[in-house]
Short mmCIF file of C-alpha atoms in Angstrom, two decimals:
data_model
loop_
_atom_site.label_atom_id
_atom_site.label_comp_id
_atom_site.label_asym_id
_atom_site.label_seq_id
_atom_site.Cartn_x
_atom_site.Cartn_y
_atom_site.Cartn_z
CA UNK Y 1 57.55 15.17 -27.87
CA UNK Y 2 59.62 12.32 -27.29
CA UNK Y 3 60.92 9.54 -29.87
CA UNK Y 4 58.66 7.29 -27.77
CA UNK Y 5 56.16 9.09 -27.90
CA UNK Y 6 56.40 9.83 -31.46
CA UNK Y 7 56.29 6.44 -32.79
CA UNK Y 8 53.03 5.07 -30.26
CA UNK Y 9 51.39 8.24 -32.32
CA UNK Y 10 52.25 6.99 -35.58
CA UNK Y 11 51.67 3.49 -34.48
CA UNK Y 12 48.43 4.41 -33.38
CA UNK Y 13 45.93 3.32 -35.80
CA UNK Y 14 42.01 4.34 -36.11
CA UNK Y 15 41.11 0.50 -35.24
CA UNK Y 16 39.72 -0.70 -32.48
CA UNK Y 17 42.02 -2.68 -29.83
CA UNK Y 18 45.49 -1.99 -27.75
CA UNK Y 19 47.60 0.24 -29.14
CA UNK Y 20 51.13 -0.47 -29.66
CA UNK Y 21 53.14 0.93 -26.73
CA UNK Y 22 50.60 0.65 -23.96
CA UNK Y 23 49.61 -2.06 -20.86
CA UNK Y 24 45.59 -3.40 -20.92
CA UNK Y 25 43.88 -5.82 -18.88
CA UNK Y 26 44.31 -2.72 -15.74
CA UNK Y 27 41.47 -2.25 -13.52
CA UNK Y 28 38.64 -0.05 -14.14
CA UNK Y 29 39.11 3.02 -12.55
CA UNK Y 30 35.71 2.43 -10.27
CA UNK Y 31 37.68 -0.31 -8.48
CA UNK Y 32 39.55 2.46 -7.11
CA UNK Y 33 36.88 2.67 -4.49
CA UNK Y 34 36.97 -0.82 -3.47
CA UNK Y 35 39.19 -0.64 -0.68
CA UNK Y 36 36.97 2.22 1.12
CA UNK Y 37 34.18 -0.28 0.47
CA UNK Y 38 35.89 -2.65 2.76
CA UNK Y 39 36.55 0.24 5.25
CA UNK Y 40 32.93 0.26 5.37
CA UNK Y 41 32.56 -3.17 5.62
CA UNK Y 42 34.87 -3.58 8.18
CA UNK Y 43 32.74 -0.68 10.00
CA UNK Y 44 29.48 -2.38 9.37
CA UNK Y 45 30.84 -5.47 11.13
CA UNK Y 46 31.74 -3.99 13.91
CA UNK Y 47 29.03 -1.95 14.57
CA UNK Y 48 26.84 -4.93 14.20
CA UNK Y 49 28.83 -7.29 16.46
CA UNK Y 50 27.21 -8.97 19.04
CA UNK Y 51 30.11 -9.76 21.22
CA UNK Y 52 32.84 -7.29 22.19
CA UNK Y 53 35.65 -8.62 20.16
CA UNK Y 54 37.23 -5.49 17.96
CA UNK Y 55 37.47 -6.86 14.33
CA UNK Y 56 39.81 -3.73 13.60
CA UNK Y 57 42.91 -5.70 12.60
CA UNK Y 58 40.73 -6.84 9.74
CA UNK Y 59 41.65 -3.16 8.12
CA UNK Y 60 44.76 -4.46 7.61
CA UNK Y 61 43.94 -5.98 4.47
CA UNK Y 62 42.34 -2.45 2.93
CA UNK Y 63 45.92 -1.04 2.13
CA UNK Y 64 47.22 -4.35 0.12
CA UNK Y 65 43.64 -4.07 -2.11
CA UNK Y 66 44.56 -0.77 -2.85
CA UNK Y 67 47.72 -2.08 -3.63
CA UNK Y 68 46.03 -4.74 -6.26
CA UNK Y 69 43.68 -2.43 -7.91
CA UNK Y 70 45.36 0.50 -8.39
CA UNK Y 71 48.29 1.47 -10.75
CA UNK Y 72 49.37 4.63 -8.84
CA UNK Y 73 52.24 4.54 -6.53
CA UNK Y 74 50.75 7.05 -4.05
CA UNK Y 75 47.44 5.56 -3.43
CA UNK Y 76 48.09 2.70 -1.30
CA UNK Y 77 50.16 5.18 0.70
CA UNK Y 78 46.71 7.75 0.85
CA UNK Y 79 44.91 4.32 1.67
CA UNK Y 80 46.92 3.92 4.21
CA UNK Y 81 46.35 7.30 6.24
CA UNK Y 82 42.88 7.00 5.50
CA UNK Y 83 43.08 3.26 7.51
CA UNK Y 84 44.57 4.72 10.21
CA UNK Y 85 41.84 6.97 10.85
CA UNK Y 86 39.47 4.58 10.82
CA UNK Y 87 41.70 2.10 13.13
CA UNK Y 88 41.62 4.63 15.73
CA UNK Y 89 38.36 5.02 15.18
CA UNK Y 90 37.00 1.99 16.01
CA UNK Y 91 39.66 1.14 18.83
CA UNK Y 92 38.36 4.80 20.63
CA UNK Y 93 35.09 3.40 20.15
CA UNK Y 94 35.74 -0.30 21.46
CA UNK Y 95 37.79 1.08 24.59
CA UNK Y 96 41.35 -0.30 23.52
CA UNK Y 97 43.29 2.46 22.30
CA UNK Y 98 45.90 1.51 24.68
CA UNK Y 99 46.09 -2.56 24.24
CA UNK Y 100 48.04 -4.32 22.17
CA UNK Y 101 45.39 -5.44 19.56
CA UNK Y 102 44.96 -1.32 18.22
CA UNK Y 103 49.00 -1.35 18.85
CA UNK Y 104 49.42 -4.19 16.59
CA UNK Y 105 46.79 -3.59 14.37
CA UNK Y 106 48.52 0.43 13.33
CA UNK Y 107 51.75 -0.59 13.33
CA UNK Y 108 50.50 -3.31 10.53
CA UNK Y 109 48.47 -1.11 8.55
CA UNK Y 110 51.67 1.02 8.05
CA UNK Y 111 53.82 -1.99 7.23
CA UNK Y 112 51.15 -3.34 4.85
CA UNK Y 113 50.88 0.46 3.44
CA UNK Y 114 54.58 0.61 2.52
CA UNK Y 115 54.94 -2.96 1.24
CA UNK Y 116 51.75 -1.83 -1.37
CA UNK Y 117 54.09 1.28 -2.31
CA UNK Y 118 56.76 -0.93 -3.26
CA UNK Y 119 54.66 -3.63 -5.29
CA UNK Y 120 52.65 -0.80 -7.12
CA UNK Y 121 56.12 0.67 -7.86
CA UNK Y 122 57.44 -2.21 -8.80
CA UNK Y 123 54.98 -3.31 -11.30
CA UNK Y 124 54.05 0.29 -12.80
CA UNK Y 125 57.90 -0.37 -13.81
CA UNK Y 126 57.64 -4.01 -15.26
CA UNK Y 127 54.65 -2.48 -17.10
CA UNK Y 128 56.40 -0.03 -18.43
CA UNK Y 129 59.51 -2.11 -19.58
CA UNK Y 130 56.75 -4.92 -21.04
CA UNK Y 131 55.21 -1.61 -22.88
CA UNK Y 132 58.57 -0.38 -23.91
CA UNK Y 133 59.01 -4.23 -25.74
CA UNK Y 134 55.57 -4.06 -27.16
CA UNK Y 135 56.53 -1.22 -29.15
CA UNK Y 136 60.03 -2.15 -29.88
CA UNK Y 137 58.12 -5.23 -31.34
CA UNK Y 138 55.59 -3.65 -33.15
CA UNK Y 139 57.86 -1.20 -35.02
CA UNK Y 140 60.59 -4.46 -35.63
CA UNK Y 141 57.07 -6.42 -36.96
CA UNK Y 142 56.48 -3.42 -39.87
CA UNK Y 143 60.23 -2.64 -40.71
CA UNK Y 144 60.18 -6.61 -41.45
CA UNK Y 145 56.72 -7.62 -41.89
CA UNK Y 146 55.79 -4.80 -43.64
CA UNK Y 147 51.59 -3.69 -44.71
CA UNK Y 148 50.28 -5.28 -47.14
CA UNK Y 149 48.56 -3.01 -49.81
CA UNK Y 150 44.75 -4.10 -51.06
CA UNK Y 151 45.49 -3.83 -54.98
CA UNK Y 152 48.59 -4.60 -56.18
CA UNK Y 153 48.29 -4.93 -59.63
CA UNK Y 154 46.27 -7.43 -60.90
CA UNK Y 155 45.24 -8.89 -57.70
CA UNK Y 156 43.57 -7.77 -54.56
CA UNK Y 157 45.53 -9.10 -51.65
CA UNK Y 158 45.61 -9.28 -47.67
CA UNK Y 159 47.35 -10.88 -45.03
CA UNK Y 160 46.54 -11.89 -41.13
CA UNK Y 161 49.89 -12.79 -38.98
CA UNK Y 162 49.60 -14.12 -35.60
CA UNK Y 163 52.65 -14.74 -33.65
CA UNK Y 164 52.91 -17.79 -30.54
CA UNK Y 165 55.28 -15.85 -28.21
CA UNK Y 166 53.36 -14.02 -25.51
CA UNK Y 167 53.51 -10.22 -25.98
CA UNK Y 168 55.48 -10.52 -29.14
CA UNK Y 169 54.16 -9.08 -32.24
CA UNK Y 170 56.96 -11.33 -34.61
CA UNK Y 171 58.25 -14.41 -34.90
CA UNK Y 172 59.60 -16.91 -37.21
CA UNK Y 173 56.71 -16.98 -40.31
CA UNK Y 174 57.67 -14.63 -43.14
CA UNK Y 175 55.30 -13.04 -45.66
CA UNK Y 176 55.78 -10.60 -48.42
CA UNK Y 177 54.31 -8.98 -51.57
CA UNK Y 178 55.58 -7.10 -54.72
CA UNK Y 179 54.37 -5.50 -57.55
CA UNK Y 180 57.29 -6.14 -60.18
CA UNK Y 181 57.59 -6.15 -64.48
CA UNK Y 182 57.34 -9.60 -63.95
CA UNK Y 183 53.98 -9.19 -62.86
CA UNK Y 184 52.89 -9.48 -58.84
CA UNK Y 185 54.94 -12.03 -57.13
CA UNK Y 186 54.34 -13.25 -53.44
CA UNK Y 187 56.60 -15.31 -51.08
CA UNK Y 188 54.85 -17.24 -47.71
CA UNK Y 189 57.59 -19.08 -45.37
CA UNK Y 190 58.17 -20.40 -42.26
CA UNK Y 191 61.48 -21.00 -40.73
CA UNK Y 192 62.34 -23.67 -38.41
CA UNK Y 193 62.46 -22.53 -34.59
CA UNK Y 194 61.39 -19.50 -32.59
CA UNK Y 195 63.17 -16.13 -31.17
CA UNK Y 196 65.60 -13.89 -32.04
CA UNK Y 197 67.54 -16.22 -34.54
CA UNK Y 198 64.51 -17.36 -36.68
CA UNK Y 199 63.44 -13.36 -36.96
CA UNK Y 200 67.24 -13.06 -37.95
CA UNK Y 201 67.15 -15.66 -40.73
CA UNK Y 202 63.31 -14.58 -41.61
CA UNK Y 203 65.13 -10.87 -42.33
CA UNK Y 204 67.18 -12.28 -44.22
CA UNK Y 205 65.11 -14.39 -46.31
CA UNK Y 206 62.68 -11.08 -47.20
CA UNK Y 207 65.65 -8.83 -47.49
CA UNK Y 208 66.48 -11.19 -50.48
CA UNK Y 209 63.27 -11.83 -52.32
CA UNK Y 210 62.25 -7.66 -52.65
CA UNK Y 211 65.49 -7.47 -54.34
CA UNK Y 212 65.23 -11.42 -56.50
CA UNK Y 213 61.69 -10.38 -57.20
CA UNK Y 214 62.34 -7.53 -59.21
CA UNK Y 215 65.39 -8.41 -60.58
CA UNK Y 216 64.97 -11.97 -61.52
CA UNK Y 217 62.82 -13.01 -64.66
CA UNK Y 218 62.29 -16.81 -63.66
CA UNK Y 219 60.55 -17.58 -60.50
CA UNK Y 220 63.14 -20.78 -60.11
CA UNK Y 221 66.19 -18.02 -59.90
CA UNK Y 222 64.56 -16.01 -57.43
CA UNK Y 223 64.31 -19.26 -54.63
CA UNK Y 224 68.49 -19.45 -55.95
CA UNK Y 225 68.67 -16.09 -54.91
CA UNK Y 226 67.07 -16.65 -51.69
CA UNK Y 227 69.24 -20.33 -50.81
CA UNK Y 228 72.22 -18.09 -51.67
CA UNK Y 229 71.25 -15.71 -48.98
CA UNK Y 230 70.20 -17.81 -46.48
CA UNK Y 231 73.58 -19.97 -47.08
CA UNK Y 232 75.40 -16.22 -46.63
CA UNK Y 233 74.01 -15.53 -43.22
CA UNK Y 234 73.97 -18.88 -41.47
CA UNK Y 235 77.32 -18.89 -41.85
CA UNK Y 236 78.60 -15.87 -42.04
CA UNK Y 237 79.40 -14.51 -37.92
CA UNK Y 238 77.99 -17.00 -34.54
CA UNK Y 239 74.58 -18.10 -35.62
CA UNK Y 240 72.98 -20.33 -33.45
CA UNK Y 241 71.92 -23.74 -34.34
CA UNK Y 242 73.29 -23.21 -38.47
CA UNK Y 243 72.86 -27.02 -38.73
CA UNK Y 244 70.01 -27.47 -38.13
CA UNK Y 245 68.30 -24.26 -40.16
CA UNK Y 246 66.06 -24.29 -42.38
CA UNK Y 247 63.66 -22.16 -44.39
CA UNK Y 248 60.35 -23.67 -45.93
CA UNK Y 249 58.68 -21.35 -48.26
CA UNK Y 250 56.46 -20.90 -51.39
CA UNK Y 251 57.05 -18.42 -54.18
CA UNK Y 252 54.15 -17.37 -56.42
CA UNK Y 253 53.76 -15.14 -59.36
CA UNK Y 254 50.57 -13.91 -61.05
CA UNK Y 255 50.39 -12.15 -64.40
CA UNK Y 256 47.39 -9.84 -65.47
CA UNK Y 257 46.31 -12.35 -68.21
CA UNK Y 258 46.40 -14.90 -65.33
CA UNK Y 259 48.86 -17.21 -65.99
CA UNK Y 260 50.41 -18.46 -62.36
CA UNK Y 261 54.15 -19.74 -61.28
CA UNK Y 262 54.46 -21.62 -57.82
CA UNK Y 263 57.69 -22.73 -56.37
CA UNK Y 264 57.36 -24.72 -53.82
CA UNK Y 265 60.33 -25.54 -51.16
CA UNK Y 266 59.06 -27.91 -48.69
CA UNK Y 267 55.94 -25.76 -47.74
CA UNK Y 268 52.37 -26.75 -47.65
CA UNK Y 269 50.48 -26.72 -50.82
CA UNK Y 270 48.96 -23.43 -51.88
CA UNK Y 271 44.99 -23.55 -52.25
CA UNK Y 272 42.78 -22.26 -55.08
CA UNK Y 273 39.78 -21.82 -54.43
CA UNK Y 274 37.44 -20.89 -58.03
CA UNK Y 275 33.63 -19.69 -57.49
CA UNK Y 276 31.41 -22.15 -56.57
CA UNK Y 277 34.18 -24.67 -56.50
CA UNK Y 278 36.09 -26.61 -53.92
CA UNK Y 279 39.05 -25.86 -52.67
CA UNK Y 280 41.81 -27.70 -54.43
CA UNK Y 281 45.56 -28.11 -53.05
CA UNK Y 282 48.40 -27.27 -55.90
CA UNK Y 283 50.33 -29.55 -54.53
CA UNK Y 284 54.07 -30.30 -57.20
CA UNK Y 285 54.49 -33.87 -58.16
CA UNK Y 286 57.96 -33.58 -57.18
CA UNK Y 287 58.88 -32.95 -53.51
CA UNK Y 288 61.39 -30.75 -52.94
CA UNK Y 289 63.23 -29.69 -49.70
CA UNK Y 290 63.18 -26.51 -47.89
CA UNK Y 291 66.23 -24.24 -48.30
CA UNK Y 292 69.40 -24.45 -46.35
CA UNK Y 293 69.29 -28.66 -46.14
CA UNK Y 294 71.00 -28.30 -49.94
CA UNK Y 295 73.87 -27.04 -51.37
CA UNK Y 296 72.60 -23.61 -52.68
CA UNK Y 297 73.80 -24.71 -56.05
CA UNK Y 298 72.00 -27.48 -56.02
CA UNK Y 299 68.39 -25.59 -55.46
CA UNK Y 300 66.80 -25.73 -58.78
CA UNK Y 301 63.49 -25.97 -57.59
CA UNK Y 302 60.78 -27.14 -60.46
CA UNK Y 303 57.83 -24.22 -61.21
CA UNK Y 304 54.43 -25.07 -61.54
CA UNK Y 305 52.26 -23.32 -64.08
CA UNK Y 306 48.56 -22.83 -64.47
CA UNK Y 307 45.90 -20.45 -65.27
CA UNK Y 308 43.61 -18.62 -63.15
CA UNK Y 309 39.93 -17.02 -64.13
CA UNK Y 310 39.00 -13.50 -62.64
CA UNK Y 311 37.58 -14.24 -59.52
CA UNK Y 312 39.87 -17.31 -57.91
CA UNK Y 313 41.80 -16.79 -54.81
CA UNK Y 314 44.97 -18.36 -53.96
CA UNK Y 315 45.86 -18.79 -50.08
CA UNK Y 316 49.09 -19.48 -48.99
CA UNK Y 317 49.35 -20.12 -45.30
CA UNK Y 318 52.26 -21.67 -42.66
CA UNK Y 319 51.98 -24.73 -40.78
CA UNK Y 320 50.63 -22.64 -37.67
CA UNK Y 321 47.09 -22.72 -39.19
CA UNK Y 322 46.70 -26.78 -40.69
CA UNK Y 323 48.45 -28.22 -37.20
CA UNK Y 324 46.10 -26.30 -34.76
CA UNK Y 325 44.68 -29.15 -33.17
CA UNK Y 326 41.53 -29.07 -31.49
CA UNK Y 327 40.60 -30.74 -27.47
CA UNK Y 328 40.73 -33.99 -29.72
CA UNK Y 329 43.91 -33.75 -31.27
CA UNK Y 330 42.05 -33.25 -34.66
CA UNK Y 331 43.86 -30.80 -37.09
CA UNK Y 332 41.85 -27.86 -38.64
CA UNK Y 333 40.86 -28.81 -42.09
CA UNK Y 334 41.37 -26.04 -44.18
CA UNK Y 335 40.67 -26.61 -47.51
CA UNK Y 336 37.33 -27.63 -46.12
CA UNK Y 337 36.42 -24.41 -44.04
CA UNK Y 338 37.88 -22.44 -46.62
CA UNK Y 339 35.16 -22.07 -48.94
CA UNK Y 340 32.31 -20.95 -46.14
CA UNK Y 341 34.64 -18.59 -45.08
CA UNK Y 342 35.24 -17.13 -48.17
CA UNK Y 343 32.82 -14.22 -48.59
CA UNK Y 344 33.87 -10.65 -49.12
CA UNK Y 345 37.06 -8.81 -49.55
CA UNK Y 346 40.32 -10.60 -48.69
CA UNK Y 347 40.91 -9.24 -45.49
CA UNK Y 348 37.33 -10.48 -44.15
CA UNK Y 349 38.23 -13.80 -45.67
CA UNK Y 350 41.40 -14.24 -43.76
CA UNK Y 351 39.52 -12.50 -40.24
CA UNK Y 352 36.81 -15.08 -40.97
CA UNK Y 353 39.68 -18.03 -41.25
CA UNK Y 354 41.24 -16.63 -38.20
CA UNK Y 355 38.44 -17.10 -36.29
CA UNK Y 356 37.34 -20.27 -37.34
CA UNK Y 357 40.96 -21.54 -36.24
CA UNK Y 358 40.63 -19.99 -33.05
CA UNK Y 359 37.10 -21.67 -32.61
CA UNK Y 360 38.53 -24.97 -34.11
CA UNK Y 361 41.42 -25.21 -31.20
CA UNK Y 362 39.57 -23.29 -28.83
CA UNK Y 363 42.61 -21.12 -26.98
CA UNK Y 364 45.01 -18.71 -28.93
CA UNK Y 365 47.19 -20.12 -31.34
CA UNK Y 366 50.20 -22.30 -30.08
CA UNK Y 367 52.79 -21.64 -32.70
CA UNK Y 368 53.37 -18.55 -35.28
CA UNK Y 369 50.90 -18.58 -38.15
CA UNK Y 370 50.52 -16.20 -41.40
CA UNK Y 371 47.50 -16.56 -44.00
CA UNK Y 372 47.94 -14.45 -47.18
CA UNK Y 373 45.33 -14.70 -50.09
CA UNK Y 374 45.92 -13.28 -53.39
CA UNK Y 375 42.55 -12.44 -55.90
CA UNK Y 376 43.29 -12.23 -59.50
CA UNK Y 377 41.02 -8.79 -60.12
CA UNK Y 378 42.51 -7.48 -63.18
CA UNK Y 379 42.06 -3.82 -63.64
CA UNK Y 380 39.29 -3.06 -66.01
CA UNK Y 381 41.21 -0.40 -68.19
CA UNK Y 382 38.08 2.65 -69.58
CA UNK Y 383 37.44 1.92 -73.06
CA UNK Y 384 39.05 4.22 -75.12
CA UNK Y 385 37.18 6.47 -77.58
CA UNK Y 386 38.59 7.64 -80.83
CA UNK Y 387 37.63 11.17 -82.02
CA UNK Y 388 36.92 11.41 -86.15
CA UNK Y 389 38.60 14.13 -87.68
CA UNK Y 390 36.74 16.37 -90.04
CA UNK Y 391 38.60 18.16 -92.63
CA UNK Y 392 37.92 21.75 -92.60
CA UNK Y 393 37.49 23.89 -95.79
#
């Protein structure tokens, strides 16, 4: 088996959908007999003719359908035979096998023929090559973006990650959780721009928090860490656009007895959403910026600190999913569809969200957006039984 090959099987994932590595939106394979239906046609309408006009140059336009529906290189070529037949057919049948009208017609039918051959060559390649970046994609997306497990320690989590750019599975959105001694600790961000530089900084960005999470103690040292980092790579080798880069991003930390720490760099507010409650922003009373417009040593970012009950949800989300804007211009108010979507595990929460976005704007998604939600679930630890011990005689 090839490397290829190897990673679309591992890629390939019991869901429903595409898998990563392969072309959709081809024809059904019962198209395939479209272009003889139009022989027939062709045939039918002839046959049927009431004056003696020949309507066999019309079978010039069977080889180029056979071009359209059909991914394989040799069938508009077979097509093409077949329409010959036929042409000579019908002009032995109308009397002008030796005009110029059956002349034309054949010598068309073989240029049509050959020009299909080329196009369905052509685009079985760009197919491939757009399937070849699908999967180079997809395998970049988990390296960076990595799976989210459902129970990290005290808290049930899932995320949903849409990218803008067509056929890309990545783009400049970051999302990332931990289970550390410092209890579970979470990091949503979003940095400024699209392509290959913003997946460059984002890399950077989560390459720094799995190592500030664990090692850190305070949440405020870990978004240090992180400025540090990001300060490193901008300017460290030709990054385009370091002037003008920027990170915005929310760190969050949950302990089992559920007291919470958010640090908030220039990122929209974090909801919580309690049972039976509304959903209510945590928005800081101080604003600070996002990281790489200050001096990393000047990033000393306050922490906010509350306490959650068993059973509240915290969703952090990028700008992708407050700024879709409906056919009015309206933008989707989230804390107010939150709670009606909110029924079930986290991952049907977040599909729920998704698709009430989607509904809300009406079109895919115009710009990169990641949800994650976090449920404080504490594990309930088995009571432990203590055994009496009776002296023996």
């Amino acid at each position: 088996m090839s490397a290829t090959g190897w990673i679309k099987d591992r890629l390939a994932g019991p869901s429903p959908g595409a898998v990563p590595g392969t072309v959709t939106g081809t024809w059904p394979k019962t198209s395939m007999a479209l272009p003889f239906i139009g022989m027939l046609l062709v045939l039918a309408l002839d046959w049927f003719s009431a004056t003696s006009l020949t309507v066999e140059p019309a079978l010039t336009a069977v080889p180029a359908l056979a071009a359209v529906v059909s991914r394989r290189t040799w069938y508009p070529l077979a097509v093409g035979l077949a329409t010959e037949a036929v042409a000579f057919l019908l002009a032995w049948y109308n009397g002008v096998l030796g005009q110029s009208v059956h002349t034309a017609t054949v010598l068309a039918i073989a240029l049509v023929a050959a020009i299909g051959w080329v196009s369905a060559t052509l685009r079985v390649r760009q197919e491939q090559a757009l399937a070849d970046a699908q999967l180079v994609a997809e395998v970049a997306r988990r390296v960076l973006l990595r799976s989210v497990p459902d129970r990290l320690g005290c808290v049930r989590a899932a995320v949903h990650y849409a990218a803008a750019a067509a056929h890309a599975s990545i783009g400049g959105d970051l999302y990332e959780v931990v289970n550390t001694r410092h209890g579970v600790r979470a990091v949503v961000g979003d940095v400024r721009g699209k392509g290959l530089a913003a997946v460059e900084t984002a890399a950077a960005v989560l390459g720094a928090f799995r190592e500030a999470a664990h090692q850190e103690p305070e949440l405020d040292r870990v978004a240090g860490w992180l400025a540090v980092s990001l300060d490193r790579v901008l300017h460290e080798g030709e990054h385009p656009g370091v002037e003008e880069e920027f990170v915005t991003l929310v760190l969050i930390g949950v302990r089992p007895d559920g007291s919470v720490e958010i640090v908030n760099c220039g990122h929209p507010a974090p909801l919580l959403l309690s049972p039976g409650a509304p959903a209510r922003a945590l928005e800081l009373p101080e604003t600070v910026p996002p990281l790489g417009v200050l001096d990393p040593a000047d990033v000393r970012p306050p922490v906010q600190r509350l306490t959650v009950a068993p059973g509240d949800r915290i969703l952090l989300y990028t700008d992708g999913v407050i700024e879709a804007r409906d056919h009015r211009g309206a933008f989707y108010p989230l804390a107010e569809r939150l709670p009606y979507c909110a029924v079930g595990s986290p991952a049907e929460v977040l599909r729920r969200l998704h698709e009430d976005v989607v509904r809300h704007v009406g079109h895919k998604l115009g710009d990169d957006a990641a949800m994650l939600l976090l449920h404080h679930e504490p594990v309930q630890l088995p009571h432990q039984t203590t055994t009496e011990l009776v002296p023996t005689a």
